[in-house]
mmCIF file of C-alpha atoms in Angstrom:
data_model
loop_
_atom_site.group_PDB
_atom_site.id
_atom_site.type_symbol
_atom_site.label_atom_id
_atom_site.label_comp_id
_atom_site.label_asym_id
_atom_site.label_seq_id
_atom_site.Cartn_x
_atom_site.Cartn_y
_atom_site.Cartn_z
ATOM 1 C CA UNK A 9 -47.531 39.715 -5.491
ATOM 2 C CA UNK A 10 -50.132 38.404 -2.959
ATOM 3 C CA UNK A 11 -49.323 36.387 -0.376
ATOM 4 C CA UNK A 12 -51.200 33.430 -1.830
ATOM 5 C CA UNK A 13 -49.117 33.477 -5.183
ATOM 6 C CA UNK A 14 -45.590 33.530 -3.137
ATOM 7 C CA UNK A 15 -46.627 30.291 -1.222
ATOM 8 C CA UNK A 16 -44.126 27.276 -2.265
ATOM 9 C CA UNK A 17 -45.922 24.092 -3.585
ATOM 10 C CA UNK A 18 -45.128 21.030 -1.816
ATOM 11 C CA UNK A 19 -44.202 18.677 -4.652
ATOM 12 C CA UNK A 20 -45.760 14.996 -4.135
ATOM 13 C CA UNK A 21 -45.358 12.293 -6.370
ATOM 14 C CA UNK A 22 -48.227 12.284 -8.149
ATOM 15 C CA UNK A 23 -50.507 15.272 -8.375
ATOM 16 C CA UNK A 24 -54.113 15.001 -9.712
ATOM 17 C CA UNK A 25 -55.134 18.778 -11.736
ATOM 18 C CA UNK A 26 -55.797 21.682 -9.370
ATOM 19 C CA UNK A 27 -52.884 20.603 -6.819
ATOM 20 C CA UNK A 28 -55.885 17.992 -5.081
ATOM 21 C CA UNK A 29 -54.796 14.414 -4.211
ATOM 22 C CA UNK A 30 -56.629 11.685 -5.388
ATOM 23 C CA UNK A 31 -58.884 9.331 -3.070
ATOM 24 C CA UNK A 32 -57.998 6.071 -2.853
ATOM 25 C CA UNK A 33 -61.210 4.154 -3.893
ATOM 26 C CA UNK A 34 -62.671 1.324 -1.166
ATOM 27 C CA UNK A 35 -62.316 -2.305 -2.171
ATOM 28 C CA UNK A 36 -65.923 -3.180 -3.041
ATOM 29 C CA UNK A 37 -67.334 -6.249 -1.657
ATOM 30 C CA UNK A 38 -69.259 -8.111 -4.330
ATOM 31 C CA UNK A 39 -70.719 -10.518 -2.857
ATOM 32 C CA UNK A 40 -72.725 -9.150 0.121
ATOM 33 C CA UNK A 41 -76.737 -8.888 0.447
ATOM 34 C CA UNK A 42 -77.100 -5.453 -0.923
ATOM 35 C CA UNK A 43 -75.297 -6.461 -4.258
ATOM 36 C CA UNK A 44 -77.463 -9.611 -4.294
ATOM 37 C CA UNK A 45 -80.675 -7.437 -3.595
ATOM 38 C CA UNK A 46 -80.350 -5.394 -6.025
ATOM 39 C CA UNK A 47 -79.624 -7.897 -8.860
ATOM 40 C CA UNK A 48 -82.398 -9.712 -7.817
ATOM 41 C CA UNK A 49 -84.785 -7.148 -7.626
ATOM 42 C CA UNK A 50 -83.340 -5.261 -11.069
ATOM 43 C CA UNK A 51 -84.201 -8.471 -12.849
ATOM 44 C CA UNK A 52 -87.309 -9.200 -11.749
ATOM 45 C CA UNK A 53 -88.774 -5.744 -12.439
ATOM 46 C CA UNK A 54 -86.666 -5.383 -15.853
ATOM 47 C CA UNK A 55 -88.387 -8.934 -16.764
ATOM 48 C CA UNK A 56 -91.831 -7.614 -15.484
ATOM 49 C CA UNK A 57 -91.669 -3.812 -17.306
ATOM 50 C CA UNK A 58 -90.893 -6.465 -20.669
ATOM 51 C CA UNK A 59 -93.993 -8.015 -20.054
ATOM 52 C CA UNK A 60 -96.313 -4.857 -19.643
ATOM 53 C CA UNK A 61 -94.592 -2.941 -22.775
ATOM 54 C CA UNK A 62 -95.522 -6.618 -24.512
ATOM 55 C CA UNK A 63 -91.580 -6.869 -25.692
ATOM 56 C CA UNK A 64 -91.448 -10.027 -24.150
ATOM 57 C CA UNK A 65 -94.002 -12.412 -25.754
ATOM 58 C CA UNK A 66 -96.058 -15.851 -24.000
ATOM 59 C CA UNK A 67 -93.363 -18.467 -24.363
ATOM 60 C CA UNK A 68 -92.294 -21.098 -22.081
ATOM 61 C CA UNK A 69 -88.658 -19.152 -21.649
ATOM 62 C CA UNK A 70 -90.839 -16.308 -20.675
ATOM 63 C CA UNK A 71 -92.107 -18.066 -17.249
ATOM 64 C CA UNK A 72 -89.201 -19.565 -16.791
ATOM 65 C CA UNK A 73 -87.187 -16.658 -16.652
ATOM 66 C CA UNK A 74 -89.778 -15.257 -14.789
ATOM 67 C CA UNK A 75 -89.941 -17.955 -11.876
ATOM 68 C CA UNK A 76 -86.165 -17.329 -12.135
ATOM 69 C CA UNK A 77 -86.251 -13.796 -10.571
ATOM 70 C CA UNK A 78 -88.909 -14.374 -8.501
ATOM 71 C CA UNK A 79 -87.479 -17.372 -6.619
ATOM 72 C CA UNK A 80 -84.455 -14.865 -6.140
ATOM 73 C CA UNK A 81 -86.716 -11.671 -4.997
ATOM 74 C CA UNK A 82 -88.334 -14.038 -2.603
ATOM 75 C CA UNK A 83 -85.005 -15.350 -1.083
ATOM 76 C CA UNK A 84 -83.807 -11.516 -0.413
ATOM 77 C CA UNK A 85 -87.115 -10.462 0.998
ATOM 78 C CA UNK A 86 -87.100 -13.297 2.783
ATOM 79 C CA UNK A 87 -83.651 -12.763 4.005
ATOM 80 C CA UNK A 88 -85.265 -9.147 5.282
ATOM 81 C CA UNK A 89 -87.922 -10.466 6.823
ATOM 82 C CA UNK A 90 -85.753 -12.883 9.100
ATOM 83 C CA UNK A 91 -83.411 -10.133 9.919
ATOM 84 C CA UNK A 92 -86.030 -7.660 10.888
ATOM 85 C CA UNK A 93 -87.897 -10.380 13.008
ATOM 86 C CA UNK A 94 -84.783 -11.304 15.061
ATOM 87 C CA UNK A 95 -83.713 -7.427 15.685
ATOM 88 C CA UNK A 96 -87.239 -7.274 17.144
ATOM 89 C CA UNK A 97 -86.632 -10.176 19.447
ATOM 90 C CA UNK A 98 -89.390 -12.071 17.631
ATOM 91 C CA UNK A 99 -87.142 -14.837 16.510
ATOM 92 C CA UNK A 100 -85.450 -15.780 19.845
ATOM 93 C CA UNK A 101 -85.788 -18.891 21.323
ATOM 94 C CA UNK A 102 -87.915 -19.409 24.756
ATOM 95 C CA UNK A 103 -85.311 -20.616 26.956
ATOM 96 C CA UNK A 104 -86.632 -23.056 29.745
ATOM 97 C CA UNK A 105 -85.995 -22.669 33.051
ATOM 98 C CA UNK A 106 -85.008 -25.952 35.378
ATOM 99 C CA UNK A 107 -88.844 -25.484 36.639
ATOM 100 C CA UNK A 108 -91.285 -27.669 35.284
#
């Protein structure tokens, strides 16, 4: 016998197949900006590829639904748009100086 074959198995309490452990999975964080983004973003272009196939017809649910997702895209880009402005030091206030 090889030298691989002879090695003794550690036993552990639980064993996934092939001998490998199992990763403990992260605890997600729902609600953060990414998860937000891209339910946002997922509706609004679900909602608009309805409206080009023509599955989703002219009624008054139809705009309202579609204002819906659009108010929420335009929060999260807007939400981008602030954070990128004050990592560029574009959003910082002017601080005064005692001289006048």
């Amino acid at each position: 016998m090889s030298a691989r074959t002879r090695r003794k198995k550690t036993s552990s309490p639980v064993q996934a197949p092939g001998g490998m452990q199992p990763v403990s999975r992260p605890a997600w964080e729902w609600r953060t900006f990414p998860v937000y983004f891209a339910f946002a973003a997922g509706g609004f272009i679900g909602l608009y590829m309805g409206l080009i196939a023509g599955l989703a017809g002219d009624t008054p649910f139809t705009y309202v639904a579609f204002t819906f997702w659009a108010i929420l895209l335009g929060f999260g880009f807007s939400r981008i748009t602030s954070r990128w402005m004050m990592n560029r030091g574009w959003g910082r206030r002017i601080q005064r100086t005692g001289k006048r």
